[in-house]
mmCIF file of C-alpha atoms in Angstrom:
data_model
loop_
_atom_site.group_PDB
_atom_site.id
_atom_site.type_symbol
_atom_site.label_atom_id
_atom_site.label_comp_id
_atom_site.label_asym_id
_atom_site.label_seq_id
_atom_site.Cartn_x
_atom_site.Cartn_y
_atom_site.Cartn_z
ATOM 1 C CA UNK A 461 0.000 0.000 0.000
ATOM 2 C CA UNK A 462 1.240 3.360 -1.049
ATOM 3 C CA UNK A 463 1.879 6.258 1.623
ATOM 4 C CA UNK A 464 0.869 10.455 1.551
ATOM 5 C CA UNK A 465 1.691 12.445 4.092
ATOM 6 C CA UNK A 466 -1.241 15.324 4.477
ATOM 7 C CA UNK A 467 -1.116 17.883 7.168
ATOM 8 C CA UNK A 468 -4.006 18.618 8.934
ATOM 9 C CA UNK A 469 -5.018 22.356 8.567
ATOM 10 C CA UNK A 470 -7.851 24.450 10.031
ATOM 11 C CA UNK A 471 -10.837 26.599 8.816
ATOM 12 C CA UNK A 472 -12.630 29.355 10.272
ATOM 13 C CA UNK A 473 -16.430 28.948 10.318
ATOM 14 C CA UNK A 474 -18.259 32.040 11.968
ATOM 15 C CA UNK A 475 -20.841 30.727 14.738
ATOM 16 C CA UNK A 476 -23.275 33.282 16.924
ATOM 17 C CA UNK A 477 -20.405 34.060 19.742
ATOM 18 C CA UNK A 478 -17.625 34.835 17.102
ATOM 19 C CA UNK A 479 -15.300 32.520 14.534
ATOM 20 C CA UNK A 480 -14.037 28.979 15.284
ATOM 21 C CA UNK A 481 -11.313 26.868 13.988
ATOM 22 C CA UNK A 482 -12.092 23.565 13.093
ATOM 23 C CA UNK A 483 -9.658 20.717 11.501
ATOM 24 C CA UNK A 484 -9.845 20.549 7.677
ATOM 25 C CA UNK A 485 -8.112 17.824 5.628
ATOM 26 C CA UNK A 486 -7.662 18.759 1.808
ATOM 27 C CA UNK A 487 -6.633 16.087 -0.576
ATOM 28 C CA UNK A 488 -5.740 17.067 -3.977
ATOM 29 C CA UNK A 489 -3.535 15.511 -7.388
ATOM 30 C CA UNK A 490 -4.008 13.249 -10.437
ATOM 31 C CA UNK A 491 -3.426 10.197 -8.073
ATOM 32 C CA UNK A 492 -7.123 10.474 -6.675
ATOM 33 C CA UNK A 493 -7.892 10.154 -10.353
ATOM 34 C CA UNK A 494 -5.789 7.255 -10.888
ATOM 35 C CA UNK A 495 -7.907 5.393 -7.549
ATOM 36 C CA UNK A 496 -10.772 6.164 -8.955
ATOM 37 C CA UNK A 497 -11.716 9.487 -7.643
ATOM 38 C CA UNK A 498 -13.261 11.841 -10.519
ATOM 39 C CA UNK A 499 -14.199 15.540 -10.304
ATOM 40 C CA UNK A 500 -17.953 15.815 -9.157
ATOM 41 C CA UNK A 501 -17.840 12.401 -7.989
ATOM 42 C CA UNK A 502 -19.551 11.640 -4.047
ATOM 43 C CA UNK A 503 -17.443 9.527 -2.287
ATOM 44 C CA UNK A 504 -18.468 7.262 0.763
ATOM 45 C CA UNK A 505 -16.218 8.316 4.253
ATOM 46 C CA UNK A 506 -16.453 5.847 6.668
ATOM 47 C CA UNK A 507 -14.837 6.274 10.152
ATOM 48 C CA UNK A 508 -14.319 5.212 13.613
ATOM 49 C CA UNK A 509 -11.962 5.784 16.345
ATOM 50 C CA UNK A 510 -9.488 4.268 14.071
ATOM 51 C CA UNK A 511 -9.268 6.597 10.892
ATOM 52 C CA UNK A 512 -10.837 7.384 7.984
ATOM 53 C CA UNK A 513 -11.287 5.149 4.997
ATOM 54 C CA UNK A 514 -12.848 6.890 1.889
ATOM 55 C CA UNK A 515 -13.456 5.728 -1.626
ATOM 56 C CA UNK A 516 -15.711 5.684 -4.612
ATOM 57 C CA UNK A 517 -19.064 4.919 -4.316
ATOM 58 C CA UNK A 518 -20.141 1.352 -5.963
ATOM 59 C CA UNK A 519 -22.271 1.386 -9.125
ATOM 60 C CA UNK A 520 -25.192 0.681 -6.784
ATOM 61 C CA UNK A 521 -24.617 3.417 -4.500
ATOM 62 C CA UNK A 522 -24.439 5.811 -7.345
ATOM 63 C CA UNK A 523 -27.704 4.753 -8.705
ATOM 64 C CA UNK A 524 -29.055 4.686 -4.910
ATOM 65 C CA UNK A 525 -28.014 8.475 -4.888
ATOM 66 C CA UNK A 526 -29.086 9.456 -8.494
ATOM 67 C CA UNK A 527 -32.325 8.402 -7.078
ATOM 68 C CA UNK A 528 -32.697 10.254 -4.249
ATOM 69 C CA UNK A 529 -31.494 13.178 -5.990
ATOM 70 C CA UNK A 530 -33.973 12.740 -8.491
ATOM 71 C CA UNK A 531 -36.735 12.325 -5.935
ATOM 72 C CA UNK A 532 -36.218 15.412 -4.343
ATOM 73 C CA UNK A 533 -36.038 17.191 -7.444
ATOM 74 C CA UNK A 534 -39.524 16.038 -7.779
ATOM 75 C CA UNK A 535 -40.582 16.527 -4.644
ATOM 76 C CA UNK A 536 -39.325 20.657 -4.933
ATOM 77 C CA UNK A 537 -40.886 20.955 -8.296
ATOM 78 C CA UNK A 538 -44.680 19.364 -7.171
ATOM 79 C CA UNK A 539 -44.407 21.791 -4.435
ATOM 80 C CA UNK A 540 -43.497 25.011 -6.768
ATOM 81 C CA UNK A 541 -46.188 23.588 -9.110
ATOM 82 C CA UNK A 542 -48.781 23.705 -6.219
ATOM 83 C CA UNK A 543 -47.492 26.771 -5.277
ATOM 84 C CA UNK A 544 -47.892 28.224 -8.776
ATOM 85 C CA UNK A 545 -51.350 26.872 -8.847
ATOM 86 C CA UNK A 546 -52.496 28.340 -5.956
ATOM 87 C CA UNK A 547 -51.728 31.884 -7.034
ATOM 88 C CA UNK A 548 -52.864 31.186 -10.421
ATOM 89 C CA UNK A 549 -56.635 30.547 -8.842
ATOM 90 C CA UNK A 550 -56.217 33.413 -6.610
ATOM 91 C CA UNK A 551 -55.118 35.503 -9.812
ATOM 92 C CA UNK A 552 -57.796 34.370 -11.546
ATOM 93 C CA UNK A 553 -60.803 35.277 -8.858
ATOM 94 C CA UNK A 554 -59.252 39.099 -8.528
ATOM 95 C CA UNK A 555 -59.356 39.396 -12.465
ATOM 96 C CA UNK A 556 -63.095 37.989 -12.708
ATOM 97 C CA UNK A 557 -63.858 40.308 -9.830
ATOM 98 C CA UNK A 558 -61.925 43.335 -11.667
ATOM 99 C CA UNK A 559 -63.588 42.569 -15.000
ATOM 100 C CA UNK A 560 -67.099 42.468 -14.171
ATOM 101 C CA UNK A 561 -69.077 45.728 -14.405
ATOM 102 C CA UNK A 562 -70.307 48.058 -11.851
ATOM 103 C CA UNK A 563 -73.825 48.991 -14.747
ATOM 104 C CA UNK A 564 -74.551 45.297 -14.231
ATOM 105 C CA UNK A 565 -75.830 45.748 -10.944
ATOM 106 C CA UNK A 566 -77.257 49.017 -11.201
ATOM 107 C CA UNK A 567 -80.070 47.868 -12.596
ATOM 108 C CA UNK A 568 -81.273 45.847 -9.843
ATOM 109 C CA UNK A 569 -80.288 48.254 -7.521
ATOM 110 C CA UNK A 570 -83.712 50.288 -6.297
ATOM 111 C CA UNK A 571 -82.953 54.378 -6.222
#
């Protein structure tokens, strides 16, 4: 098995009482390509109190995650659509309302 050596940086992250530094690991060069590791790719992490394994995810997983990713696209756009519908009625009753005419009742009206 091959070896890198990484150093373990930090990043800032602002929280409500200020900033706080928090370990970051960054992992870049053609050799994740050459393991399998492509750019856009998810990977799987798996830890313990051991370390950190990561790697690609299995043809499976990747058509587990397509999935979901495709479900909650759906799920956002049959909300919008309801959303959109909605207004679209309420548009509709104002602009029935706004087109009738005032004369049309003025008949009935007893002066």
């Amino acid at each position: 098995m091959k070896q890198k050596k990484i150093k373990v940086q930090y990043k800032s992250r602002a929280t409500a009482r200020g900033y706080t530094s928090m370990p970051m690991i960054q992992m870049t060069g053609n050799w994740l390509e050459s393991l399998g590791f492509s750019i856009g790719d998810t990977v799987m992490m798996e830890y313990d109190e051991s370390g950190i394994r990561i790697r690609p995810l299995s043809l499976e997983e990747q058509a587990e995650a397509k999935k979901a990713e495709l479900e909650l696209s759906i799920r956002r756009k049959q909300k919008e659509l309801k959303s959109m519908q909605k207004r679209s009625g309420a548009e509709r009753r104002k602009n029935v309302m706004v087109a009738e005419s005032a004369s049309r009742y003025s008949d009935t009206v007893p002066v």
